[in-house]
Amino acid sequence: MEPRGILDLQTAVPNLTLNIIDKQSNCLLEWGVSKNNNPIYLDAFATTPLAPEAKAAMLNAWTNPANAGSAHFFGELAQDSVSKARAAVADLIGAAASEIVFTSGATEANNIALIGIARWALETQSYRRRIVVSAIEHKAVLEPALWLRTLGFEVIFAPVDSSGGVDCEALDKIVDEQTLLVSVMTANNETGAIQPLNDVVSICRKNGALIHSDGAQAVGKVSLDVLDLDIDYLSLSSHKMYGPVGIGALYVSAAAPKPKSLCFGGGQEGGIRPGTQPVPLIVGFGAAAEIAHERLLLDEEHGRQLSQRLLHKLQTQLAECRQITSQAPVLPGSLCLLLPGIEANDLIDSLRGVVCFSTGSACSSGQLTASHVLSAMGLSKTDSTSVFRIFCNRYNTIEQIDLSASLILEACQRVSGRTGRVLQ
Ligand code: PLP
């Protein structure tokens, strides 16, 4: 199939402004529907745009010298800002402010939860030496878990079903009275699949195991209450909920053992995460938490409407396009789509600078290895290369979604033309 030309595209998308066209390939290099000509951003799994409220709060916080440990006017001002932000983050998840430990992000929070609890077990001579993590965890859980083998822990991976949800029957057989900690994420970062945490917690409680959840993708996007869930530890990431990058938190239940610190040299954050607190980032995170809390239902509805609209438009033209998590509840706004025969990387490349979305997790993009998440769900290596993920965020508009659908459909024609595959 010959690649379709720009003129066809302009007919398909009447309000498209073409700025730069590569004369040789007849490809779009830049486009614009907005004043700043930015590409359409549909990759909020990787990071969310910064909320203007978080940006404003940070700009204000940068203006003063701010060491929250200093015993003077500016130190107290900083301490006050940190306390307010801690309360806002705690409120978002139904925790007490004293249960929030600020970290540099969810990666660090996960490391503190897993390694810190393993070290606590070693120091308190707990006999429990089994760690169970789901097979679809982010590497920020998988890698510290694997490292714990060097300390003598047994690490077991719990399988998932074909929709990407943890298989609780299998988990029930793996978790036993030797199990120290189970880590199952709240929602997956490649598929958006929300995990059956209530069942996971029941299995843990029955066996006296502690339970950690990596909430990086879910917190601020779906409502979540740590007391209702009855979990011990929850990791949070600010830049996945419209806050700044470089800040996150670990919720440590007042009823759970305190993880041992991985760093030494200061008493901040209850000694669990020492180091001078980055006040402006914490303030930005707090502002993002407050806004997310206020807008939770609105954001959920908006994301759901946009992703369903996009899915419908794609499926109307491409009968084979399928959402791989069809049987699982997913984060509102998320889509994980399989287009058999289309190389997802080719599709993404052909829309580079026009519509931004991705395959797999951002950290492993560019590697040719199949995603461990898709493999765990039973997808073949070939099918895995045809999967891409989209997340419609708070600031996406219907106009952007309609334009993205047209551009993706047009790009599918071009990409399938290149590979000789005929689309239906
Ligand atoms: N956990 C999950 C599920 C994620 O999606 C990510 C980011 O991609 C992380 C952890 C790492 O979070 P951070 O960037 O805050 O360290």
Coordinates of C-alpha atoms and ligand atoms in Angstrom, one line a residue:
M1 CA 0.0 0.0 0.0
E2 CA 1.4 3.4 -0.9
P3 CA 1.7 5.9 1.9
R4 CA -1.1 8.4 1.9
G5 CA -0.2 12.0 1.3
I6 CA -0.5 15.1 3.4
L7 CA -3.4 16.3 1.3
D8 CA -5.4 13.2 2.3
L9 CA -4.6 14.0 5.9
Q10 CA -5.7 17.5 5.6
T11 CA -9.0 16.3 4.2
A12 CA -9.4 13.9 7.1
V13 CA -8.5 16.5 9.7
P14 CA -9.8 19.8 8.4
N15 CA -8.6 21.9 11.4
L16 CA -5.0 20.7 11.1
T17 CA -2.4 23.4 10.7
L18 CA 0.6 22.0 8.8
N19 CA 3.8 23.8 9.6
I20 CA 6.7 21.8 8.3
I21 CA 6.4 19.0 5.8
D22 CA 9.4 16.8 4.9
K23 CA 9.3 17.1 1.1
Q24 CA 11.1 13.8 0.5
S25 CA 9.0 11.5 2.7
N26 CA 5.8 13.7 2.5
C27 CA 5.7 13.3 6.3
L28 CA 4.4 15.7 8.9
L29 CA 7.2 17.1 11.1
E30 CA 5.2 19.6 13.0
W31 CA 1.6 20.5 13.3
G32 CA -0.5 22.7 15.4
V33 CA -4.0 23.0 16.8
S34 CA -2.9 25.0 19.7
K35 CA -1.2 28.4 19.9
N36 CA 2.2 26.9 21.0
N37 CA 2.1 24.1 18.4
N38 CA 3.0 21.5 21.0
P39 CA 2.3 17.9 20.1
I40 CA -0.7 16.2 21.7
Y41 CA 0.4 14.6 24.9
L42 CA -1.2 11.2 25.6
D43 CA 1.5 9.6 27.7
A44 CA 0.4 10.4 31.3
F45 CA 1.5 6.8 32.3
A46 CA 5.1 8.1 31.9
T47 CA 4.4 11.5 33.6
T48 CA 1.5 13.9 34.0
P49 CA 1.7 17.5 32.9
L50 CA 2.3 19.8 35.9
A51 CA -0.9 21.3 37.4
P52 CA -0.8 25.2 37.2
E53 CA -1.7 25.2 40.9
A54 CA 1.4 23.1 41.8
K55 CA 3.6 25.3 39.6
A56 CA 2.3 28.5 41.3
A57 CA 2.7 27.1 44.8
M58 CA 6.3 26.1 44.0
L59 CA 7.2 29.4 42.4
N60 CA 6.2 31.0 45.7
A61 CA 8.1 28.5 47.8
W62 CA 11.4 29.1 45.8
T63 CA 11.4 32.8 46.9
N64 CA 12.6 32.2 50.5
P65 CA 15.6 30.3 51.9
A66 CA 13.9 27.2 53.2
N67 CA 15.5 24.7 55.5
A68 CA 12.6 23.2 57.5
G69 CA 15.1 22.2 60.2
S70 CA 16.2 25.8 60.9
A71 CA 15.1 27.4 64.2
H72 CA 14.2 30.8 62.9
F73 CA 11.6 32.7 61.0
F74 CA 12.3 31.2 57.6
G75 CA 12.9 27.7 59.0
E76 CA 9.5 27.9 60.7
L77 CA 7.8 29.1 57.6
A78 CA 9.3 26.2 55.7
Q79 CA 8.3 23.8 58.4
D80 CA 4.8 25.1 58.2
S81 CA 4.6 24.6 54.4
V82 CA 5.9 21.1 54.8
S83 CA 3.3 20.3 57.4
K84 CA 0.5 21.6 55.2
A85 CA 1.7 19.6 52.2
R86 CA 2.0 16.5 54.4
A87 CA -1.5 16.9 55.6
A88 CA -2.8 17.4 52.0
V89 CA -1.0 14.2 50.8
A90 CA -2.3 12.3 53.8
D91 CA -5.9 13.5 53.3
L92 CA -5.8 12.3 49.7
I93 CA -5.3 8.7 50.8
G94 CA -7.1 8.8 54.1
A95 CA -3.9 8.6 56.2
A96 CA -2.7 10.7 59.2
A97 CA 0.0 13.3 58.4
S98 CA 2.4 11.4 60.7
E99 CA 2.2 8.4 58.5
I100 CA 3.6 10.2 55.4
V101 CA 7.4 9.9 54.7
F102 CA 8.5 12.2 51.9
T103 CA 11.0 10.5 49.5
S104 CA 12.4 11.4 46.1
G105 CA 9.7 9.5 44.3
A106 CA 8.0 6.1 44.1
T107 CA 11.3 4.3 43.2
E108 CA 12.8 5.3 46.5
A109 CA 9.6 4.7 48.4
N110 CA 9.5 1.1 47.0
N111 CA 13.1 0.5 47.9
I112 CA 12.6 1.7 51.4
A113 CA 9.5 -0.4 51.8
L114 CA 11.1 -3.6 50.6
I115 CA 14.7 -3.4 51.8
G116 CA 13.8 -1.4 54.9
I117 CA 11.3 -4.0 56.0
A118 CA 13.7 -6.9 55.2
R119 CA 16.3 -5.1 57.3
W120 CA 13.8 -4.7 60.1
A121 CA 13.1 -8.4 60.0
L122 CA 16.8 -9.2 60.2
E123 CA 17.3 -6.9 63.1
T124 CA 14.2 -8.1 65.0
Q125 CA 15.0 -11.7 64.3
S126 CA 11.6 -12.3 62.7
Y127 CA 11.7 -15.9 61.3
R128 CA 9.8 -14.8 58.1
R129 CA 12.1 -14.9 55.1
R130 CA 9.7 -15.1 52.1
I131 CA 9.0 -12.0 49.9
V132 CA 6.2 -12.2 47.4
V133 CA 5.8 -9.7 44.5
S134 CA 3.5 -9.8 41.6
A135 CA 5.1 -10.6 38.2
I136 CA 3.9 -7.3 36.7
E137 CA 5.5 -5.0 39.2
H138 CA 7.6 -2.0 38.1
K139 CA 11.3 -2.5 38.1
A140 CA 11.5 -0.3 41.2
V141 CA 9.9 -3.2 43.1
L142 CA 11.2 -6.1 41.1
E143 CA 14.9 -5.1 41.4
P144 CA 15.0 -4.4 45.2
A145 CA 13.1 -7.7 45.7
L146 CA 15.6 -9.6 43.6
W147 CA 18.4 -7.9 45.5
L148 CA 17.0 -9.2 48.8
R149 CA 18.1 -12.7 47.7
T150 CA 21.6 -11.6 48.5
L151 CA 20.5 -11.1 52.1
G152 CA 19.1 -14.7 52.2
F153 CA 15.4 -13.9 51.4
E154 CA 13.3 -16.2 49.2
V155 CA 11.6 -14.1 46.5
I156 CA 8.6 -15.5 44.7
F157 CA 6.6 -13.9 41.8
A158 CA 2.9 -14.2 41.9
P159 CA 1.3 -14.8 38.4
V160 CA -1.4 -12.6 36.7
D161 CA -4.3 -13.6 34.5
S162 CA -4.7 -12.7 30.8
S163 CA -6.3 -9.3 31.7
G164 CA -3.3 -8.3 33.8
G165 CA -4.9 -8.8 37.3
V166 CA -3.0 -10.7 40.0
D167 CA -4.2 -14.3 40.2
C168 CA -5.5 -14.4 43.8
E169 CA -6.0 -18.2 43.8
A170 CA -2.3 -18.6 43.0
L171 CA -1.3 -15.9 45.4
D172 CA -3.2 -17.7 48.2
K173 CA -1.0 -20.8 47.6
I174 CA 2.2 -18.8 47.6
V175 CA 1.7 -16.6 50.7
D176 CA 2.3 -18.6 53.9
E177 CA 3.4 -18.2 57.5
Q178 CA 7.0 -17.7 56.4
T179 CA 6.0 -14.7 54.3
L180 CA 7.3 -11.4 55.5
L181 CA 6.0 -9.0 52.9
V182 CA 3.7 -9.1 49.8
S183 CA 4.0 -6.3 47.3
V184 CA 1.2 -5.9 44.7
M185 CA 0.9 -2.6 42.8
T186 CA -2.4 -0.6 43.0
A187 CA -2.6 -0.3 39.2
N188 CA -0.2 -1.3 36.5
N189 CA 1.9 1.3 34.5
E190 CA 1.7 -0.5 31.2
T191 CA -1.9 -1.7 31.1
G192 CA -3.7 0.5 33.6
A193 CA -5.2 -2.7 35.2
I194 CA -6.4 -2.0 38.7
Q195 CA -5.3 -4.9 41.0
P196 CA -7.7 -6.8 43.4
L197 CA -6.1 -5.3 46.5
N198 CA -8.9 -6.2 48.9
D199 CA -8.4 -9.9 48.1
V200 CA -4.6 -9.5 48.3
V201 CA -4.9 -7.9 51.7
S202 CA -7.2 -10.7 53.0
I203 CA -4.6 -13.3 51.9
C204 CA -1.8 -11.4 53.7
R205 CA -3.8 -10.9 56.9
K206 CA -4.7 -14.6 57.1
N207 CA -1.0 -15.4 57.0
G208 CA 0.2 -12.5 59.1
A209 CA 2.3 -11.1 56.2
L210 CA 2.8 -7.4 55.8
I211 CA 1.4 -5.7 52.6
H212 CA 3.0 -3.0 50.4
S213 CA 1.4 -1.5 47.3
D214 CA 3.1 0.6 44.7
G215 CA 0.4 3.2 44.2
A216 CA 2.5 5.4 41.8
Q217 CA 0.0 5.1 38.9
A218 CA -3.2 5.1 40.9
V219 CA -2.9 7.6 43.7
G220 CA -4.6 10.9 42.7
K221 CA -6.3 9.2 39.7
V222 CA -8.7 6.9 41.5
S223 CA -10.1 7.3 45.1
L224 CA -8.2 5.2 47.5
D225 CA -8.4 5.0 51.3
V226 CA -5.6 3.2 53.2
L227 CA -7.7 2.5 56.2
D228 CA -10.5 0.9 54.1
L229 CA -7.8 -1.0 52.2
D230 CA -6.1 -2.0 55.4
I231 CA -2.6 -1.9 53.9
D232 CA 0.7 -1.3 55.7
Y233 CA 2.7 0.6 53.1
L234 CA 1.8 2.6 50.0
S235 CA 4.3 4.3 47.6
L236 CA 3.3 7.6 45.9
S237 CA 4.8 9.6 43.1
S238 CA 4.1 13.3 42.7
H239 CA 4.8 13.5 38.9
K240 CA 2.2 10.8 38.2
M241 CA -0.5 13.0 39.7
Y242 CA 0.2 16.4 38.1
G243 CA 2.8 17.4 40.7
P244 CA 6.5 18.0 40.2
V245 CA 9.0 15.3 39.5
G246 CA 11.6 14.4 42.1
I247 CA 9.3 14.0 45.1
G248 CA 7.0 11.2 46.3
A249 CA 6.1 9.5 49.6
L250 CA 5.8 6.3 51.4
Y251 CA 2.8 5.8 53.6
V252 CA 3.8 3.8 56.6
S253 CA 0.8 2.7 58.7
A254 CA 1.0 3.7 62.4
A255 CA 0.2 0.0 63.1
A256 CA 3.0 -1.4 60.9
P257 CA 6.7 -1.9 61.7
K258 CA 8.8 1.1 60.6
P259 CA 11.1 0.3 57.7
K260 CA 14.8 0.7 58.6
S261 CA 16.4 3.6 56.8
L262 CA 18.6 3.0 53.7
C263 CA 20.5 6.2 54.4
F264 CA 22.3 7.6 57.4
G265 CA 23.1 11.1 58.5
G266 CA 19.9 13.0 59.6
G267 CA 16.7 12.6 61.5
Q268 CA 14.3 14.0 58.9
E269 CA 11.1 12.2 58.0
G270 CA 11.1 10.2 61.2
G271 CA 14.6 8.9 60.4
I272 CA 13.2 6.7 57.7
R273 CA 14.4 9.1 54.9
P274 CA 17.1 11.5 56.3
G275 CA 18.2 14.5 54.3
T276 CA 17.2 18.2 54.1
Q277 CA 13.6 18.3 52.8
P278 CA 13.1 19.8 49.3
V279 CA 10.5 22.3 50.5
P280 CA 9.4 23.7 47.1
L281 CA 8.9 20.2 45.7
I282 CA 7.0 19.1 48.8
V283 CA 4.8 22.2 48.5
G284 CA 4.2 21.4 44.8
F285 CA 3.3 17.8 45.7
G286 CA 1.0 19.1 48.4
A287 CA -0.8 21.5 46.0
A288 CA -1.1 18.7 43.4
A289 CA -2.6 16.4 46.1
E290 CA -5.1 19.0 47.1
I291 CA -6.3 19.6 43.5
A292 CA -6.4 15.8 42.8
H293 CA -8.5 15.3 45.9
E294 CA -11.0 18.0 44.9
R295 CA -11.2 16.9 41.2
L296 CA -11.0 13.1 41.7
L297 CA -14.5 12.4 40.3
L298 CA -14.3 15.0 37.6
D299 CA -10.9 13.7 36.5
E300 CA -12.1 10.1 36.5
E301 CA -15.1 11.0 34.4
H302 CA -13.1 13.2 32.0
G303 CA -10.4 10.5 31.5
R304 CA -13.0 7.7 31.0
Q305 CA -15.0 9.7 28.4
L306 CA -11.9 10.7 26.4
S307 CA -10.3 7.2 26.4
Q308 CA -13.7 5.6 25.4
R309 CA -14.1 8.1 22.6
L310 CA -10.6 7.4 21.3
L311 CA -11.1 3.6 21.5
H312 CA -14.4 3.9 19.7
K313 CA -12.9 5.9 16.9
L314 CA -10.0 3.6 16.4
Q315 CA -12.2 0.4 16.6
T316 CA -14.7 1.8 14.1
Q317 CA -11.9 2.0 11.5
L318 CA -9.7 -0.9 12.7
A319 CA -11.7 -3.9 13.6
E320 CA -8.7 -5.8 15.0
C321 CA -7.8 -3.1 17.5
R322 CA -8.3 -4.5 20.9
Q323 CA -7.9 -3.4 24.5
I324 CA -5.8 -6.1 26.1
T325 CA -7.2 -5.5 29.6
S326 CA -10.8 -6.0 28.5
Q327 CA -11.8 -8.1 31.5
A328 CA -10.1 -6.0 34.2
P329 CA -11.0 -2.7 35.7
V330 CA -8.6 0.0 34.5
L331 CA -7.5 3.5 35.5
P332 CA -9.9 6.0 33.9
G333 CA -8.2 7.6 30.9
S334 CA -5.9 4.6 30.2
L335 CA -5.8 2.4 27.1
C336 CA -3.5 -0.5 26.4
L337 CA -4.1 -1.4 22.8
L338 CA -3.0 -4.3 20.6
L339 CA -3.0 -3.7 16.8
P340 CA -2.0 -7.0 15.4
G341 CA 0.7 -6.7 12.7
I342 CA 1.5 -3.1 13.4
E343 CA 4.9 -2.4 14.9
A344 CA 4.0 -0.2 17.9
N345 CA 7.5 1.4 17.7
D346 CA 7.0 2.3 14.0
L347 CA 3.6 3.8 14.8
I348 CA 5.0 5.9 17.6
D349 CA 8.0 7.0 15.5
S350 CA 5.8 8.0 12.6
L351 CA 3.9 10.4 15.0
R352 CA 6.9 11.7 16.8
G353 CA 6.4 15.4 17.5
V354 CA 2.7 15.1 16.6
V355 CA 1.1 12.8 19.1
C356 CA 3.1 11.4 22.1
F357 CA 2.3 8.0 23.5
S358 CA 4.5 5.0 24.1
T359 CA 5.1 1.3 24.5
G360 CA 5.8 -0.4 27.8
S361 CA 7.2 1.6 30.6
A362 CA 9.3 4.6 29.7
C363 CA 12.4 3.2 31.4
S364 CA 12.4 0.1 29.2
S365 CA 11.4 1.8 25.9
G366 CA 14.1 1.5 23.3
Q367 CA 15.0 -2.0 24.5
L368 CA 14.0 -4.8 22.1
T369 CA 13.2 -7.2 24.9
A370 CA 9.5 -8.0 25.3
S371 CA 7.7 -6.3 28.2
H372 CA 7.7 -8.5 31.3
V373 CA 4.2 -7.3 32.0
L374 CA 2.8 -8.4 28.6
S375 CA 4.8 -11.7 28.8
A376 CA 3.3 -12.4 32.3
M377 CA -0.2 -11.9 30.8
G378 CA 0.6 -14.6 28.2
L379 CA 1.0 -12.4 25.1
S380 CA 3.3 -13.8 22.5
K381 CA 6.5 -11.8 21.7
T382 CA 5.1 -10.9 18.3
D383 CA 1.9 -9.5 19.8
S384 CA 3.8 -7.7 22.5
T385 CA 5.5 -5.6 19.8
S386 CA 2.1 -4.4 18.6
V387 CA 1.0 -3.1 22.0
F388 CA 1.0 0.6 22.8
R389 CA -0.3 2.6 25.8
I390 CA -2.2 5.8 26.0
F391 CA -3.3 7.9 29.0
C392 CA -5.8 10.7 28.4
N393 CA -5.0 13.2 31.2
R394 CA -6.9 16.0 33.0
Y395 CA -5.9 18.6 30.4
N396 CA -6.6 16.7 27.2
T397 CA -9.6 18.0 25.2
I398 CA -12.1 16.3 23.0
E399 CA -10.6 18.2 20.1
Q400 CA -7.2 16.7 20.8
I401 CA -8.6 13.2 21.1
D402 CA -10.5 13.4 17.8
L403 CA -7.4 14.8 16.1
S404 CA -5.2 12.1 17.7
A405 CA -7.6 9.4 16.5
S406 CA -7.4 10.7 12.9
L407 CA -3.6 11.0 13.1
I408 CA -3.2 7.5 14.5
L409 CA -5.5 6.0 11.9
E410 CA -3.6 7.8 9.2
A411 CA -0.2 6.7 10.6
C412 CA -1.5 3.1 10.8
Q413 CA -2.1 3.2 7.1
R414 CA 1.4 4.5 6.5
V415 CA 3.1 2.0 8.8
S416 CA 1.1 -0.9 7.4
G417 CA 1.9 0.3 3.9
R418 CA 5.6 0.1 4.8
T419 CA 5.3 -3.4 6.1
G420 CA 3.0 -4.6 3.4
R421 CA 0.3 -5.5 5.8
V422 CA -3.3 -4.8 4.9
L423 CA -5.4 -3.2 7.6
Q424 CA -9.1 -4.1 7.9
Ligands
PLP1 N1 6.2 2.5 40.1 C1 5.4 2.6 39.1 C2 4.2 1.7 38.9 C3 5.7 3.6 38.1 O1 4.9 3.7 37.0 C4 6.8 4.4 38.2 C5 7.2 5.3 37.1 O2 7.2 5.0 36.0 C6 7.6 4.3 39.3 C7 7.2 3.3 40.3 C8 8.8 5.1 39.6 O3 8.3 6.4 40.1 P1 9.2 7.6 40.3 O4 9.5 8.2 39.0 O5 8.4 8.6 41.2 O6 10.5 7.2 41.0

